[in-house]
Coordinates of C-alpha atoms in Angstrom, one line a residue:
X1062 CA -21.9 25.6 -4.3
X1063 CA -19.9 25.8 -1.2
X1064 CA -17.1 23.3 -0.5
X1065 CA -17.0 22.2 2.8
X1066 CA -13.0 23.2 3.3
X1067 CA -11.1 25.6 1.5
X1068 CA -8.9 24.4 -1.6
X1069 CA -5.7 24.6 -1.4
X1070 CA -3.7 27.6 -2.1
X1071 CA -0.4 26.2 -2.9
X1072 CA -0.2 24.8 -6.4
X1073 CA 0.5 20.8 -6.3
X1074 CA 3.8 20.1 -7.3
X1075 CA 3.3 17.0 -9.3
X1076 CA 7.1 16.4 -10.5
X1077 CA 9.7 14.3 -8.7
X1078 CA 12.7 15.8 -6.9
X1079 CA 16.9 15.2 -7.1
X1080 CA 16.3 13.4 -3.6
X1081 CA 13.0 11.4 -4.5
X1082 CA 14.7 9.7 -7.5
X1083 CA 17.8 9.2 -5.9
X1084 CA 15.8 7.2 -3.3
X1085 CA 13.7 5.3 -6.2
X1086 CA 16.9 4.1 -7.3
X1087 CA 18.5 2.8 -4.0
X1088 CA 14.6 1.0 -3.9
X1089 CA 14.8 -0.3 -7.0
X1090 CA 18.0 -1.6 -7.2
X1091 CA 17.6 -3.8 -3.8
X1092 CA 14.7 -5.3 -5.4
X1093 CA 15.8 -6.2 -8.4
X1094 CA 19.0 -8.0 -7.0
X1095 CA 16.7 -9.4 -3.9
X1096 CA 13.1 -9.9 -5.0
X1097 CA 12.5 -10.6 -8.6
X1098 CA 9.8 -12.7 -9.6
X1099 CA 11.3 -16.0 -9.3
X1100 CA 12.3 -15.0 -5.6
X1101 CA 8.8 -14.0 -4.9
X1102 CA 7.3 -16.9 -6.6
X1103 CA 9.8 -18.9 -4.2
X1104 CA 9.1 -17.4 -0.7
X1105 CA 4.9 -17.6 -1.2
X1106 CA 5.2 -21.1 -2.7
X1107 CA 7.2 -22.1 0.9
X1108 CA 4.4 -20.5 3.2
X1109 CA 7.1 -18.1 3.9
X1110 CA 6.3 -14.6 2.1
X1111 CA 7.9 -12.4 3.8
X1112 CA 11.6 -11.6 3.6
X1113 CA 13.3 -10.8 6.9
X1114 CA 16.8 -10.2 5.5
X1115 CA 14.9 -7.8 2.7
X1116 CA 12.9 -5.9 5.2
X1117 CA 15.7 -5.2 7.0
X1118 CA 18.0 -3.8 4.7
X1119 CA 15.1 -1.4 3.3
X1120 CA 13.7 -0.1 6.1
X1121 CA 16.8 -0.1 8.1
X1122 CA 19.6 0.1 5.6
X1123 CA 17.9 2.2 3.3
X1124 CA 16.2 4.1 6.1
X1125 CA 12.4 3.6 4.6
X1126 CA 10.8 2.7 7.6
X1127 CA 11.8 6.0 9.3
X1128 CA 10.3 8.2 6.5
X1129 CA 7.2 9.5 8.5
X1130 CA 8.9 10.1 11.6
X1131 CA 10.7 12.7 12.7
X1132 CA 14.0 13.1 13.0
X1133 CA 13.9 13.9 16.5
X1134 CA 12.5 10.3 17.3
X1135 CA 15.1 8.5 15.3
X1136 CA 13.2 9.0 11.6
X1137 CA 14.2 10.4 8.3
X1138 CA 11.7 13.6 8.7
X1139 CA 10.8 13.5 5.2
X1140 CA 7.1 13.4 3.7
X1141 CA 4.8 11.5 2.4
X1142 CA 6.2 12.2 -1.4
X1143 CA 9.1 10.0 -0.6
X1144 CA 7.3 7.7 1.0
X1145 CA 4.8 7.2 -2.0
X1146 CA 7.9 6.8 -4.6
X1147 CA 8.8 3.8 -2.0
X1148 CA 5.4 2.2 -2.5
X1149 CA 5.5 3.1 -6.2
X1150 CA 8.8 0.4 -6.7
X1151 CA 7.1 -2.0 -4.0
X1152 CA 4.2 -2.4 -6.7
X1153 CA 6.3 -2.3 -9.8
X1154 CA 7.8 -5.8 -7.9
X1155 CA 4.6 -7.0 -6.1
X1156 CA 7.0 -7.0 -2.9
X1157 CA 6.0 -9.3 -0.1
X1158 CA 7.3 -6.3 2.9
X1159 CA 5.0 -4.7 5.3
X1160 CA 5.8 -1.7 4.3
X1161 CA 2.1 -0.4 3.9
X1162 CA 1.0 -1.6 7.2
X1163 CA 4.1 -0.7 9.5
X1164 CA 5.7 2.4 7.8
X1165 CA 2.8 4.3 6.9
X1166 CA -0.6 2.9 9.3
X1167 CA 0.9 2.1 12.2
X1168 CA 3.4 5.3 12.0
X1169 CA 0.9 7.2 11.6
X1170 CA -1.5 5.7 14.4
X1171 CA 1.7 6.5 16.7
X1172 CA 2.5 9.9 15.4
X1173 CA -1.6 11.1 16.6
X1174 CA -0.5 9.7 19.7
X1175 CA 1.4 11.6 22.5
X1176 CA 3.7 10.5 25.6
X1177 CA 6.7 8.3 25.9
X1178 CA 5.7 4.8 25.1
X1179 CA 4.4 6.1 21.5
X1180 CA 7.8 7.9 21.0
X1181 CA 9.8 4.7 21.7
X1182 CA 7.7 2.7 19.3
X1183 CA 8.3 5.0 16.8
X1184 CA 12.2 5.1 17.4
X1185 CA 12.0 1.1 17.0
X1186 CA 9.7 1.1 13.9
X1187 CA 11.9 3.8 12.1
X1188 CA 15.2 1.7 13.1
X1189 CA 13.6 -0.9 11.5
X1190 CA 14.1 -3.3 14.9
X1191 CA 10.3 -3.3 15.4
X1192 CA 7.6 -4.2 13.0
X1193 CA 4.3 -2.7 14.0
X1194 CA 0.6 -3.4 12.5
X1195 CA -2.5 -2.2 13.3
X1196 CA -5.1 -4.9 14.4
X1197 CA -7.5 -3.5 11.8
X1198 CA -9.1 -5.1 8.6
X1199 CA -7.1 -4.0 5.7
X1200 CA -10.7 -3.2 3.7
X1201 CA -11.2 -0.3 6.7
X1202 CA -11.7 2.6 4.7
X1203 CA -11.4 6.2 5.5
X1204 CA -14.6 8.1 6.3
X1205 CA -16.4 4.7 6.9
X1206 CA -17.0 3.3 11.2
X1207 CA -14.3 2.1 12.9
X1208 CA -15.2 -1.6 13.8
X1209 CA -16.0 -2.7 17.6
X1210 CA -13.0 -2.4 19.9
X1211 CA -11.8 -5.5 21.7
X1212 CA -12.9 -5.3 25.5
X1213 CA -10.4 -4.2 27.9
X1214 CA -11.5 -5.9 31.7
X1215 CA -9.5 -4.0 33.6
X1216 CA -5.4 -2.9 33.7
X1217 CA -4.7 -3.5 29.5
X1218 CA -6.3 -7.3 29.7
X1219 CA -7.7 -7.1 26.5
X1220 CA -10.4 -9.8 24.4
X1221 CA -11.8 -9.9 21.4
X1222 CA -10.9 -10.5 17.9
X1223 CA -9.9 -8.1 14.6
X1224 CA -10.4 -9.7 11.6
X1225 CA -8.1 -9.9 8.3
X1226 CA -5.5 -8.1 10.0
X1227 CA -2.8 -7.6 6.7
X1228 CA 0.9 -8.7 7.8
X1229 CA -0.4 -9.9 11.6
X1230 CA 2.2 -12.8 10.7
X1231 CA 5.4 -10.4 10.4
X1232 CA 4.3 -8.3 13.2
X1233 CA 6.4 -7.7 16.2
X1234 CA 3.9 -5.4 17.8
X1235 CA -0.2 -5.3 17.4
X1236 CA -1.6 -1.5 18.2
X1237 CA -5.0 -2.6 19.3
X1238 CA -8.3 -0.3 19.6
X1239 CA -9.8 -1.5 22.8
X1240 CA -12.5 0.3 24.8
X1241 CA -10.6 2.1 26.7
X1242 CA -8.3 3.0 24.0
X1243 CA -5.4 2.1 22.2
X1244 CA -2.9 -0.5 23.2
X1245 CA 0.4 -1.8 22.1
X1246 CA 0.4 -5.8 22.5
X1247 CA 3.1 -8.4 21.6
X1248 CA 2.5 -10.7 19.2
X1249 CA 4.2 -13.3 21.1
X1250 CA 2.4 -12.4 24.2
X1251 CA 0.3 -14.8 25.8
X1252 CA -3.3 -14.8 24.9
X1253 CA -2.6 -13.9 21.6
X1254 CA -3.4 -16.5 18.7
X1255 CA -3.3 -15.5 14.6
X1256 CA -5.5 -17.6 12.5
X1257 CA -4.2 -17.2 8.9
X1258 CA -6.5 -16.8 6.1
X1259 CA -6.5 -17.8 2.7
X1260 CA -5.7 -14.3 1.1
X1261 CA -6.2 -13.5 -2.7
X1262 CA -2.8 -11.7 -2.6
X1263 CA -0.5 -14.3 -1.2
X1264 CA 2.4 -11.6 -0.9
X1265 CA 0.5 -9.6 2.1
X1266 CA -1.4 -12.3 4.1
X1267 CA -3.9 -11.7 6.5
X1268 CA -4.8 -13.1 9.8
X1269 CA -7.2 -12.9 12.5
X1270 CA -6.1 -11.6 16.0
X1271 CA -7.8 -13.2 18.8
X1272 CA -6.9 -12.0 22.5
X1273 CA -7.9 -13.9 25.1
X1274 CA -6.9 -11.8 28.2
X1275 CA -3.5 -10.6 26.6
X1276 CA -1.9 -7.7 27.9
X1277 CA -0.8 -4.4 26.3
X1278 CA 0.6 -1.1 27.2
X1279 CA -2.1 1.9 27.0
X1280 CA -0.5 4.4 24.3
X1281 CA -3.8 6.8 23.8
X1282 CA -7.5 7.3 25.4
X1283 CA -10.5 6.4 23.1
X1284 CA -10.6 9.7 21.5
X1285 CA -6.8 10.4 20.5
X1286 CA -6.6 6.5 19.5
X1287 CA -10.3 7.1 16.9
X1288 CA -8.4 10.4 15.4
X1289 CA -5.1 8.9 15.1
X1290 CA -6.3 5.6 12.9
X1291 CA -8.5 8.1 11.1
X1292 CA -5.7 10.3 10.2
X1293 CA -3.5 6.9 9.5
X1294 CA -6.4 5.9 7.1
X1295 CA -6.3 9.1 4.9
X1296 CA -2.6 8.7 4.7
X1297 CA -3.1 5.0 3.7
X1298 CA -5.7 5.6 1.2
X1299 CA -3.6 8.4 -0.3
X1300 CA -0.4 6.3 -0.5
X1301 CA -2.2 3.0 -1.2
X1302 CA -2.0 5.1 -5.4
X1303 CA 1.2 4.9 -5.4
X1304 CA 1.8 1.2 -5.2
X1305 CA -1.4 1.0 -7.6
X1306 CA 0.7 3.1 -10.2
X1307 CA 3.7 1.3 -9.7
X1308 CA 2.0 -2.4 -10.0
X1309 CA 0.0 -0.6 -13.4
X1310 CA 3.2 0.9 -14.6
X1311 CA 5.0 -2.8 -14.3
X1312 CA 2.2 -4.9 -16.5
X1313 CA 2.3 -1.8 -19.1
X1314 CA 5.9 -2.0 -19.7
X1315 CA 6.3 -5.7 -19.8
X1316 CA 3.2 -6.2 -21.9
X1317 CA 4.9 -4.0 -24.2
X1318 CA 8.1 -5.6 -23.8
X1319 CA 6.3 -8.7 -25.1
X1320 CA 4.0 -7.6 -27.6
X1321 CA 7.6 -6.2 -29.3
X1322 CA 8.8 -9.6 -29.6
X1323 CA 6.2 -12.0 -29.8
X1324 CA 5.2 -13.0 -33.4
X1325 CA 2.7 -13.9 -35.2
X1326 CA 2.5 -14.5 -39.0
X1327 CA 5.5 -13.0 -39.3
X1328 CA 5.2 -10.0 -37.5
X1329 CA 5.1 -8.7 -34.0
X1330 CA 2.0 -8.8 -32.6
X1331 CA 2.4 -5.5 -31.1
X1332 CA 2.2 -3.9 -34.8
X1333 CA -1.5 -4.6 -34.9
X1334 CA -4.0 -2.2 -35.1
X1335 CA -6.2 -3.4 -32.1
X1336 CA -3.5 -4.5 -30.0
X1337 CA -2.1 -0.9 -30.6
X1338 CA -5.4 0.9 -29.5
X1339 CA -5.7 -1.1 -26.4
X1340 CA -2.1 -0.4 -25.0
X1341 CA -2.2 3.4 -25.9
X1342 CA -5.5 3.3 -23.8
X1343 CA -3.9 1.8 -20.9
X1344 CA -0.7 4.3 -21.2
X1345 CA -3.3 7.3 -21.1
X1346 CA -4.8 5.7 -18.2
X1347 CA -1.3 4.9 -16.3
X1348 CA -0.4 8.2 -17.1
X1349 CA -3.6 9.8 -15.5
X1350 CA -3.1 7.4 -12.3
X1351 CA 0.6 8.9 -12.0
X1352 CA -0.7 12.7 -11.9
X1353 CA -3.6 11.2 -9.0
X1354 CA -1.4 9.6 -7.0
X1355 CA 1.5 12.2 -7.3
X1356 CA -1.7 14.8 -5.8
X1357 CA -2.5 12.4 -3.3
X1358 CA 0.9 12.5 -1.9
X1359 CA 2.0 16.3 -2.6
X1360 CA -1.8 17.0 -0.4
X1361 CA -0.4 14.8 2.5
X1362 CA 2.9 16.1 2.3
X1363 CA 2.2 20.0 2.7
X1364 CA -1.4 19.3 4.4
X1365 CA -3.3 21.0 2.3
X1366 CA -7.1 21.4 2.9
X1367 CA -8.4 19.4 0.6
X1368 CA -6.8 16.6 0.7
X1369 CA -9.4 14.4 1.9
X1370 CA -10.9 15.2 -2.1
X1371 CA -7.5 14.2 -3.4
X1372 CA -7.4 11.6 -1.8
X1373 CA -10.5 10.2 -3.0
X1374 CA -10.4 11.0 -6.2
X1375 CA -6.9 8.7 -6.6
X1376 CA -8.1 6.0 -4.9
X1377 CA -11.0 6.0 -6.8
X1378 CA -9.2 6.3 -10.2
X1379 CA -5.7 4.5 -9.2
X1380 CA -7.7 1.4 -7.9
X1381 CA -9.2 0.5 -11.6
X1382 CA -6.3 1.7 -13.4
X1383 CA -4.1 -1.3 -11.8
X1384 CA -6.7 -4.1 -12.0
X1385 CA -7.0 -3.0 -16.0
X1386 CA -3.5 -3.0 -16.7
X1387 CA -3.0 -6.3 -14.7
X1388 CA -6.0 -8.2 -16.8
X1389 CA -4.3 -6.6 -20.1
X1390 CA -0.8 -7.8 -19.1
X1391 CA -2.8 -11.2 -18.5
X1392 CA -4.7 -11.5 -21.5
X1393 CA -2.0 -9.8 -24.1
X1394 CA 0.4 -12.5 -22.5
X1395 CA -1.8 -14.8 -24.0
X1396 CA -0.9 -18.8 -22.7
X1397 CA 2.0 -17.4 -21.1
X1398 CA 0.1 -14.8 -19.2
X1399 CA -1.8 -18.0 -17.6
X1400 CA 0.9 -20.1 -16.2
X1401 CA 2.0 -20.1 -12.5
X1402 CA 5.3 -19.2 -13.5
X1403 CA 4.9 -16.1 -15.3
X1404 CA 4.3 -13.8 -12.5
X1405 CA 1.7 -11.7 -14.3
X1406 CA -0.6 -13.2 -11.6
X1407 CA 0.9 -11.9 -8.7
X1408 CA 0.2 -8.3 -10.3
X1409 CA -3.3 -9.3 -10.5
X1410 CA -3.7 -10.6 -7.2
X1411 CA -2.5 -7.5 -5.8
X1412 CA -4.2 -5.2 -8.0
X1413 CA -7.9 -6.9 -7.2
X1414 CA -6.5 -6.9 -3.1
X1415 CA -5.5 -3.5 -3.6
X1416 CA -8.8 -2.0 -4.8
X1417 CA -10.5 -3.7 -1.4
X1418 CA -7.5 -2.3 0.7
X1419 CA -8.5 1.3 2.3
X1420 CA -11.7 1.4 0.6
X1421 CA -13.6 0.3 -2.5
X1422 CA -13.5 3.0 -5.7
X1423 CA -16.9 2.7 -5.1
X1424 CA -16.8 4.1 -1.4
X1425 CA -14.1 6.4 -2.8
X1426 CA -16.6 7.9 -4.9
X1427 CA -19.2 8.4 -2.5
X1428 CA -16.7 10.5 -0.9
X1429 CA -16.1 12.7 -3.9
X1430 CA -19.4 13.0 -4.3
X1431 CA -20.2 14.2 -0.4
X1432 CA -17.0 16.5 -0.8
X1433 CA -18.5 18.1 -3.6
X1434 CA -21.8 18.2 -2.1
X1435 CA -23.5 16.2 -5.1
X1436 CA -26.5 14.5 -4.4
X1437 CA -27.1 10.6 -5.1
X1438 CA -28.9 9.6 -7.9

């Protein structure tokens, strides 16, 4: 059996550099002194989710926001490995940024793109001044149609709606698909509404987008604009892991934590058998998700062939890995686990949104499978 591209010949480098954990630490240390739980808890219980003062010291500050772009246009020029150990602390604290939609899918939607008014997006985005998301559902998945564009009715006067459009609310800028191609809008411009939606993760809301004669800025024709959000997808999916293993790594180490020092008759309830099974289970399977995801990114990074496969096959493992470890930090929490103000529930939440986001593991699959040219049952 043939493969339809050519694996790739350099070996994946699945270990994390000097400069990658240096960066993990600067991540992790902002979150933990700006967005623990209770702070989190806070800003969704006030309608409010997102932190402008926090999204501005990390991708601006910190420089995250810049990662994808190069350094030329005002960026970090690094890859998509460092970009993926950023994601990897956003899950481990269920962040409310939009880091996922304007650092990596919009970057990437402007980096296919060519000319001047993509390159000054870019230099806003990575400075951290601009926050761009695509007008796209967040369950658009790589390899599947692109929805209808919006209609364009002459000179960038665009109408239509895009529906559950993740972190519309925070956005500065909407890259819209239009007929005629794609288009850089306001979201304060007129003929632009948002009509929130009641989201299962109430850390990355969504919204629809409905223009009603709004004007934009042309950025790419039809065909640049359909290979750029493709490419933008891929990279999504492929980094979408790493917060996956970050959230999964977070409910194994505090279910741990409290299986150590919660007792029953006498003795922790982590020292029984069954309970002992389960989380060596789940540490196999966190452990498996870190090698998928680290694939994922080390394919995007040096563009390797195959990384559509890799891709895949993390999304399609990562995805369940985090919803199990979130309904085991749940359950092994017992009444705790249950209450408002643990927040074992935000990892849930964002673990079940997650494995919609970029793609159910079951259209992940079907991927593997075509890549691998097995036929369907």
């Amino acid at each position: 059996m043939t493969p339809p591209y050519p694996p790739s010949a350099a070996p994946l480098d699945l270990l994390y550099s000097e400069t990658e954990e240096e960066l993990r630490t600067a991540v992790r240390s902002l979150l933990a002194a700006r967005c623990d739980a209770p702070a989190v808890l806070g800003r969704i219980e006030s309608g409010r989710p997102h932190d402008p003062e926090l999204w501005r010291t990390l991708a601006a500050d910190i420089g995250t926001a810049g990662l994808l772009v190069p350094e030329k246009l005002g960026g970090q020029g690094a890859s998509h490995r460092e970009a993926a150990v950023v994601l990897e602390e956003l899950g481990r604290a269920a962040a409310p940024v939009p880091y996922l939609t304007s650092a990596v899918l919009a970057a990437e939607i402007l980096l296919g793109c060519e000319g001047a008014e993509p390159a000054e997006l870019l230099r806003e985005l990575a400075a951290g001044r601009r926050i761009c998301v695509p007008a796209l559902p967040l369950t658009l998945a790589p390899g599947a149609p692109l929805p209808p564009p919006v209609r364009d009715s002459g000179a960038g006067t665009l109408s239509g709606t895009a529906t559950s459009v993740a972190d519309a609310v925070a956005a500065d800028v909407l890259l819209v698909l239009a007929d005629t191609g794609l288009y850089a809008v306001p979201a304060t411009a007129a003929g632009v509404s948002l009509t929130p939606l009641v989201a299962l993760d109430l850390t990355r809301p969504l919204a629809d987008v409905t223009l009603d004669g709004a004007t934009g800025t042309r950025l790419a024709d039809p065909a640049t604009a359909r290979a750029a959000i493709a490419g933008a997808l891929l990279s999504g999916a492929g980094l979408l892991a790493s917060e996956q293993l970050g959230l999964a790594e977070w409910c194994l180490t505090e279910t741990v934590g409290h299986v150590r020092g919660r007792h029953q008759f006498n003795r922790p309830i982590g020292s029984f058998q069954a309970l002992k099974h389960r989380l060596a289970r789940l540490w196999l399977d966190v452990a498996s998700a870190r090698a998928a995801a680290r694939a994922a990114a080390d394919a995007l990074a040096t563009g390797a062939p195959d990384a559509p496969l890799t891709v895949a096959v993390a999304q399609a493992y990562c995805s369940g890995v985090a919803v199990r470890a979130a309904e085991e930090c749940v359950q092994l929490h017992g009444g705790i686990g249950m209450t408002w103000e643990h927040p074992a529930h935000l990892y849930l939440k964002r673990a079940k949104a997650d494995s919609l986001a970029l793609g159910t593991p079951g259209h992940h699959r079907g991927l593997v499978a075509d890549f691998a040219e097995l036929p369907a049952p």
